[in-house]
Amino acid sequence: MDIKLLLFIFIPIVFFIMYMFLAHFKQGFEEDMKLTRRGYYVVVLIWISLFSISFYEKIKEFTIIEVSWSPQYRFNFIFFLAGICLLAVIWDFVFISCRTLINIKLKNTEFTLDEIKSVKYVEMLQENEIDTLYAVLNSKIKVLKYIDTRLENGLDVDINELYESVIKEYAKIRKQIKVYTYYDSEEDISRMQKDIKLTLESLSSIMYSINLFGFCKPQEFRKSKYIFAKLNTKYLNENIIFVLKGNLLIDKEHIIIIEVISYLEQKLEIEVLKMELFTSQHEE
């Protein structure tokens, strides 16, 4: 077989193996599906162009169907290009686009691959960590329902207590982790230092990271993992600093709580608008 033909067969196989390897091992590689598909079609177009130029004479002489209404070589090229384009689209559909349509069932709850990938802060999990992923996703869903239940009667709630109860509810459902909440004040930061037994140096380093990046994941604790994070609250006078503790924390799990509180604040905003509308209607 012609060495050039072998190369043209071998190169797409190499690209496919590279794609599958990166999609499996590199976190976030498939998150931008548009970019992935554009790259794929660019490679396909380059391959078709080079193949057509390299094997022009052979394609020209190759005959599958005899035609009389058009020059044979022209029909050969149209037939060849149509076939390759069709294969490229089928390949895209089977191996790229439809990878995100797979449903994954964890225990009794079913998630699509897109829903799993939407949890961007989840690192590549090992088989024995699948229960942790289920616990995180399940806890988030249940806490959102808890918020809906708490706000069924509108704003007839203690807002300060509501923020803390939502965070505690997440820890309660999540299990195997603990959550500590503090206000971003000197008094509460001092209390946090005593509760977690932080040195002044560690506290300063953690607070610097929290204020700069919004979270801190110190490596100095040996018995348990800790994540310190800050919540910029909309309906409280002070922001909240919360601490996640546990051996089964996922990377950046604090973002789950931030998203849950964001949902809470959206619901509160809707209730505030309802109340303002109700008040304005009665004043008229």
CSV table of C-alpha atoms in Angstrom, one decimal:
chain,number,residue,atom,x,y,z
A,1,MET,CA,0.0,0.0,0.0
A,2,ASP,CA,1.2,3.5,-0.8
A,3,ILE,CA,3.1,5.2,2.1
A,4,LYS,CA,1.1,8.4,1.6
A,5,LEU,CA,-2.2,6.5,1.9
A,6,LEU,CA,-1.0,4.9,5.1
A,7,LEU,CA,-0.1,8.3,6.5
A,8,PHE,CA,-3.6,9.7,5.6
A,9,ILE,CA,-5.2,6.8,7.4
A,10,PHE,CA,-2.9,7.0,10.4
A,11,ILE,CA,-3.1,10.7,11.0
A,12,PRO,CA,-6.9,10.8,11.7
A,13,ILE,CA,-6.5,7.8,14.1
A,14,VAL,CA,-3.8,9.7,16.0
A,15,PHE,CA,-6.0,12.8,16.3
A,16,PHE,CA,-8.9,10.6,17.5
A,17,ILE,CA,-6.7,8.9,20.1
A,18,MET,CA,-5.4,12.3,21.3
A,19,TYR,CA,-9.0,13.7,21.5
A,20,MET,CA,-10.3,10.7,23.5
A,21,PHE,CA,-7.3,10.9,25.9
A,22,LEU,CA,-7.7,14.6,26.6
A,23,ALA,CA,-11.5,14.3,26.9
A,24,HIS,CA,-11.1,11.6,29.5
A,25,PHE,CA,-8.1,12.9,31.5
A,26,LYS,CA,-8.0,16.6,31.1
A,27,GLN,CA,-10.7,18.4,33.2
A,28,GLY,CA,-12.7,21.0,31.2
A,29,PHE,CA,-11.4,19.9,27.8
A,30,GLU,CA,-14.9,19.4,26.5
A,31,GLU,CA,-16.6,22.2,28.3
A,32,ASP,CA,-16.5,24.5,25.3
A,33,MET,CA,-18.1,22.2,22.8
A,34,LYS,CA,-18.3,24.8,20.0
A,35,LEU,CA,-14.5,25.3,20.1
A,36,THR,CA,-14.0,21.5,20.1
A,37,ARG,CA,-16.2,21.1,17.0
A,38,ARG,CA,-14.7,24.0,15.2
A,39,GLY,CA,-11.3,22.5,15.7
A,40,TYR,CA,-12.5,19.2,14.5
A,41,TYR,CA,-14.0,20.6,11.2
A,42,VAL,CA,-10.8,22.6,10.5
A,43,VAL,CA,-8.8,19.4,10.8
A,44,VAL,CA,-11.3,17.6,8.5
A,45,LEU,CA,-11.1,20.4,5.9
A,46,ILE,CA,-7.3,20.4,5.9
A,47,TRP,CA,-7.3,16.6,5.6
A,48,ILE,CA,-9.7,16.6,2.7
A,49,SER,CA,-7.8,19.3,0.9
A,50,LEU,CA,-4.4,17.5,1.3
A,51,PHE,CA,-5.9,14.1,0.4
A,52,SER,CA,-7.6,15.5,-2.7
A,53,ILE,CA,-4.3,17.1,-3.9
A,54,SER,CA,-2.2,14.1,-3.1
A,55,PHE,CA,-4.4,11.5,-4.7
A,56,TYR,CA,-5.9,13.5,-7.5
A,57,GLU,CA,-5.0,11.1,-10.2
A,58,LYS,CA,-6.3,8.0,-8.4
A,59,ILE,CA,-9.6,9.7,-7.5
A,60,LYS,CA,-9.9,10.8,-11.1
A,61,GLU,CA,-9.5,7.2,-12.4
A,62,PHE,CA,-11.6,5.6,-9.7
A,63,THR,CA,-15.1,4.7,-10.9
A,64,ILE,CA,-18.0,3.5,-8.8
A,65,ILE,CA,-20.9,4.5,-11.0
A,66,GLU,CA,-20.7,5.1,-14.7
A,67,VAL,CA,-22.2,8.5,-15.7
A,68,SER,CA,-22.8,10.0,-19.1
A,69,TRP,CA,-24.3,13.4,-18.3
A,70,SER,CA,-21.0,14.7,-16.6
A,71,PRO,CA,-17.3,14.2,-17.0
A,72,GLN,CA,-16.4,11.1,-15.0
A,73,TYR,CA,-13.6,12.7,-13.0
A,74,ARG,CA,-15.9,15.6,-11.9
A,75,PHE,CA,-18.5,13.1,-10.7
A,76,ASN,CA,-15.8,11.2,-8.9
A,77,PHE,CA,-14.7,14.2,-7.0
A,78,ILE,CA,-18.3,15.2,-6.1
A,79,PHE,CA,-19.0,11.6,-4.9
A,80,PHE,CA,-15.7,11.5,-2.9
A,81,LEU,CA,-16.3,14.9,-1.2
A,82,ALA,CA,-19.9,14.1,-0.4
A,83,GLY,CA,-18.9,10.7,1.1
A,84,ILE,CA,-16.1,12.2,3.2
A,85,CYS,CA,-18.3,15.1,4.5
A,86,LEU,CA,-21.1,12.6,5.4
A,87,LEU,CA,-18.6,10.5,7.3
A,88,ALA,CA,-17.2,13.6,9.1
A,89,VAL,CA,-20.7,14.7,10.2
A,90,ILE,CA,-21.6,11.1,11.4
A,91,TRP,CA,-18.2,11.0,13.3
A,92,ASP,CA,-19.0,14.4,14.9
A,93,PHE,CA,-22.5,13.2,15.9
A,94,VAL,CA,-21.4,9.9,17.4
A,95,PHE,CA,-18.0,10.7,19.1
A,96,ILE,CA,-18.2,14.5,19.9
A,97,SER,CA,-21.7,16.1,20.0
A,98,CYS,CA,-23.5,13.1,21.5
A,99,ARG,CA,-21.1,12.5,24.3
A,100,THR,CA,-23.0,15.1,26.3
A,101,LEU,CA,-26.4,13.3,25.7
A,102,ILE,CA,-25.4,10.3,27.9
A,103,ASN,CA,-27.4,9.9,31.1
A,104,ILE,CA,-25.5,8.8,34.2
A,105,LYS,CA,-27.5,7.2,37.0
A,106,LEU,CA,-26.1,7.6,40.5
A,107,LYS,CA,-28.1,5.5,42.9
A,108,ASN,CA,-31.7,6.4,42.3
A,109,THR,CA,-31.0,9.8,40.7
A,110,GLU,CA,-30.3,10.3,37.0
A,111,PHE,CA,-28.1,13.1,35.7
A,112,THR,CA,-27.1,14.0,32.2
A,113,LEU,CA,-23.4,14.3,31.4
A,114,ASP,CA,-24.0,18.1,30.8
A,115,GLU,CA,-25.4,18.4,34.4
A,116,ILE,CA,-22.3,16.5,35.7
A,117,LYS,CA,-20.0,18.8,33.7
A,118,SER,CA,-21.9,21.9,34.9
A,119,VAL,CA,-20.3,21.1,38.3
A,120,LYS,CA,-17.0,22.5,37.0
A,121,TYR,CA,-15.5,22.5,40.5
A,122,VAL,CA,-15.7,18.6,40.6
A,123,GLU,CA,-12.3,17.2,39.7
A,124,MET,CA,-11.9,13.9,37.8
A,125,LEU,CA,-13.4,11.4,40.2
A,126,GLN,CA,-12.2,7.9,40.8
A,127,GLU,CA,-14.7,5.1,41.0
A,128,ASN,CA,-14.7,5.0,44.8
A,129,GLU,CA,-15.6,8.8,44.8
A,130,ILE,CA,-18.9,8.4,42.9
A,131,ASP,CA,-20.8,8.4,46.1
A,132,THR,CA,-19.3,11.8,47.0
A,133,LEU,CA,-20.4,13.2,43.6
A,134,TYR,CA,-23.9,11.9,44.2
A,135,ALA,CA,-24.0,13.4,47.7
A,136,VAL,CA,-22.9,16.8,46.4
A,137,LEU,CA,-25.5,16.9,43.6
A,138,ASN,CA,-28.2,15.4,45.7
A,139,SER,CA,-27.5,17.9,48.6
A,140,LYS,CA,-27.7,20.9,46.2
A,141,ILE,CA,-31.0,19.8,44.8
A,142,LYS,CA,-32.6,19.2,48.2
A,143,VAL,CA,-31.3,22.5,49.6
A,144,LEU,CA,-32.9,24.4,46.7
A,145,LYS,CA,-36.2,22.7,47.5
A,146,TYR,CA,-35.7,23.6,51.2
A,147,ILE,CA,-35.3,27.3,50.2
A,148,ASP,CA,-38.5,27.1,48.2
A,149,THR,CA,-40.3,25.6,51.2
A,150,ARG,CA,-39.0,28.2,53.6
A,151,LEU,CA,-40.1,31.1,51.3
A,152,GLU,CA,-43.6,29.7,50.7
A,153,ASN,CA,-45.1,32.4,53.0
A,154,GLY,CA,-43.1,35.2,51.4
A,155,LEU,CA,-40.7,37.3,53.6
A,156,ASP,CA,-42.2,36.2,56.9
A,157,VAL,CA,-38.8,34.9,57.9
A,158,ASP,CA,-35.7,36.0,59.9
A,159,ILE,CA,-33.3,36.8,57.1
A,160,ASN,CA,-30.2,36.4,59.3
A,161,GLU,CA,-31.4,33.0,60.5
A,162,LEU,CA,-32.4,32.0,57.0
A,163,TYR,CA,-28.9,32.4,55.6
A,164,GLU,CA,-27.3,30.3,58.3
A,165,SER,CA,-30.1,27.7,58.2
A,166,VAL,CA,-29.6,27.2,54.5
A,167,ILE,CA,-25.9,26.6,54.9
A,168,LYS,CA,-26.5,24.3,57.9
A,169,GLU,CA,-29.1,22.4,55.9
A,170,TYR,CA,-26.6,21.7,53.2
A,171,ALA,CA,-24.2,20.2,55.8
A,172,LYS,CA,-27.0,18.2,57.3
A,173,ILE,CA,-28.0,16.6,54.0
A,174,ARG,CA,-24.5,16.3,52.7
A,175,LYS,CA,-23.3,14.4,55.8
A,176,GLN,CA,-19.7,13.5,56.4
A,177,ILE,CA,-18.7,17.2,56.5
A,178,LYS,CA,-19.1,20.1,59.0
A,179,VAL,CA,-19.8,23.7,58.2
A,180,TYR,CA,-19.0,26.6,60.5
A,181,THR,CA,-20.4,30.1,59.8
A,182,TYR,CA,-19.0,33.5,61.0
A,183,TYR,CA,-19.7,37.1,60.1
A,184,ASP,CA,-16.9,39.1,58.5
A,185,SER,CA,-16.2,41.1,61.7
A,186,GLU,CA,-13.3,41.2,64.0
A,187,GLU,CA,-15.2,39.5,66.8
A,188,ASP,CA,-16.3,36.6,64.7
A,189,ILE,CA,-12.9,36.2,63.0
A,190,SER,CA,-11.3,36.0,66.4
A,191,ARG,CA,-13.9,33.4,67.4
A,192,MET,CA,-13.1,31.4,64.2
A,193,GLN,CA,-9.4,31.5,65.1
A,194,LYS,CA,-10.2,30.0,68.5
A,195,ASP,CA,-12.7,27.4,67.2
A,196,ILE,CA,-10.3,26.0,64.6
A,197,LYS,CA,-7.1,26.6,66.6
A,198,LEU,CA,-5.4,28.8,64.1
A,199,THR,CA,-2.1,30.6,64.7
A,200,LEU,CA,-2.1,34.3,64.0
A,201,GLU,CA,0.2,33.7,61.0
A,202,SER,CA,-2.2,31.1,59.6
A,203,LEU,CA,-5.2,33.3,60.2
A,204,SER,CA,-3.6,36.2,58.4
A,205,SER,CA,-2.7,34.0,55.5
A,206,ILE,CA,-6.2,32.6,55.2
A,207,MET,CA,-7.9,36.0,55.5
A,208,TYR,CA,-5.5,37.4,52.8
A,209,SER,CA,-6.4,34.6,50.4
A,210,ILE,CA,-10.2,34.9,51.2
A,211,ASN,CA,-10.2,38.7,50.6
A,212,LEU,CA,-8.1,38.3,47.4
A,213,PHE,CA,-9.6,35.1,45.8
A,214,GLY,CA,-12.8,34.5,47.8
A,215,PHE,CA,-11.6,31.2,49.3
A,216,CYS,CA,-8.6,29.5,50.8
A,217,LYS,CA,-7.7,25.8,50.9
A,218,PRO,CA,-4.8,25.6,53.4
A,219,GLN,CA,-2.6,22.5,53.3
A,220,GLU,CA,-1.4,22.7,56.9
A,221,PHE,CA,-4.2,20.5,58.4
A,222,ARG,CA,-3.4,16.8,58.4
A,223,LYS,CA,-6.5,15.2,60.0
A,224,SER,CA,-9.2,16.8,57.9
A,225,LYS,CA,-9.5,19.0,54.8
A,226,TYR,CA,-10.6,22.6,55.3
A,227,ILE,CA,-12.0,25.1,52.8
A,228,PHE,CA,-12.5,28.7,54.0
A,229,ALA,CA,-14.7,30.9,51.8
A,230,LYS,CA,-16.5,34.2,51.8
A,231,LEU,CA,-20.1,35.0,50.9
A,232,ASN,CA,-20.8,38.5,49.7
A,233,THR,CA,-24.4,38.7,51.0
A,234,LYS,CA,-27.0,41.0,49.5
A,235,TYR,CA,-29.5,41.1,52.3
A,236,LEU,CA,-27.3,41.1,55.4
A,237,ASN,CA,-25.3,44.0,56.9
A,238,GLU,CA,-22.1,41.9,57.0
A,239,ASN,CA,-20.7,39.2,54.7
A,240,ILE,CA,-20.4,35.6,55.9
A,241,ILE,CA,-17.2,33.6,56.2
A,242,PHE,CA,-17.9,29.9,56.2
A,243,VAL,CA,-15.6,26.9,56.8
A,244,LEU,CA,-16.0,23.5,55.3
A,245,LYS,CA,-14.4,20.6,57.2
A,246,GLY,CA,-14.2,16.9,56.2
A,247,ASN,CA,-12.1,14.2,54.6
A,248,LEU,CA,-14.6,13.8,51.7
A,249,LEU,CA,-14.7,17.4,50.5
A,250,ILE,CA,-14.5,17.8,46.7
A,251,ASP,CA,-12.3,20.4,45.3
A,252,LYS,CA,-13.9,23.9,45.5
A,253,GLU,CA,-17.0,22.5,47.1
A,254,HIS,CA,-17.6,26.0,48.6
A,255,ILE,CA,-18.9,27.1,45.2
A,256,ILE,CA,-21.9,24.8,45.7
A,257,ILE,CA,-22.8,26.8,48.8
A,258,ILE,CA,-22.2,30.1,47.0
A,259,GLU,CA,-24.5,29.0,44.2
A,260,VAL,CA,-27.2,27.9,46.7
A,261,ILE,CA,-27.0,31.3,48.5
A,262,SER,CA,-27.2,33.0,45.1
A,263,TYR,CA,-30.4,31.1,44.4
A,264,LEU,CA,-31.7,32.1,47.9
A,265,GLU,CA,-31.0,35.8,47.1
A,266,GLN,CA,-32.8,35.5,43.7
A,267,LYS,CA,-35.8,34.1,45.5
A,268,LEU,CA,-35.6,36.9,48.1
A,269,GLU,CA,-35.4,39.5,45.4
A,270,ILE,CA,-38.5,38.1,43.8
A,271,GLU,CA,-40.4,38.3,47.1
A,272,VAL,CA,-39.2,41.9,47.7
A,273,LEU,CA,-40.5,42.9,44.2
A,274,LYS,CA,-43.8,41.2,44.9
A,275,MET,CA,-44.1,43.0,48.2
A,276,GLU,CA,-43.3,46.4,46.6
A,277,LEU,CA,-45.8,45.8,43.8
A,278,PHE,CA,-48.5,44.8,46.4
A,279,THR,CA,-47.7,47.9,48.4
A,280,SER,CA,-47.8,50.3,45.4
A,281,GLN,CA,-51.2,48.8,44.3
A,282,HIS,CA,-52.7,49.4,47.7
A,283,GLU,CA,-51.4,52.9,47.9
A,284,GLU,CA,-53.1,53.8,44.6
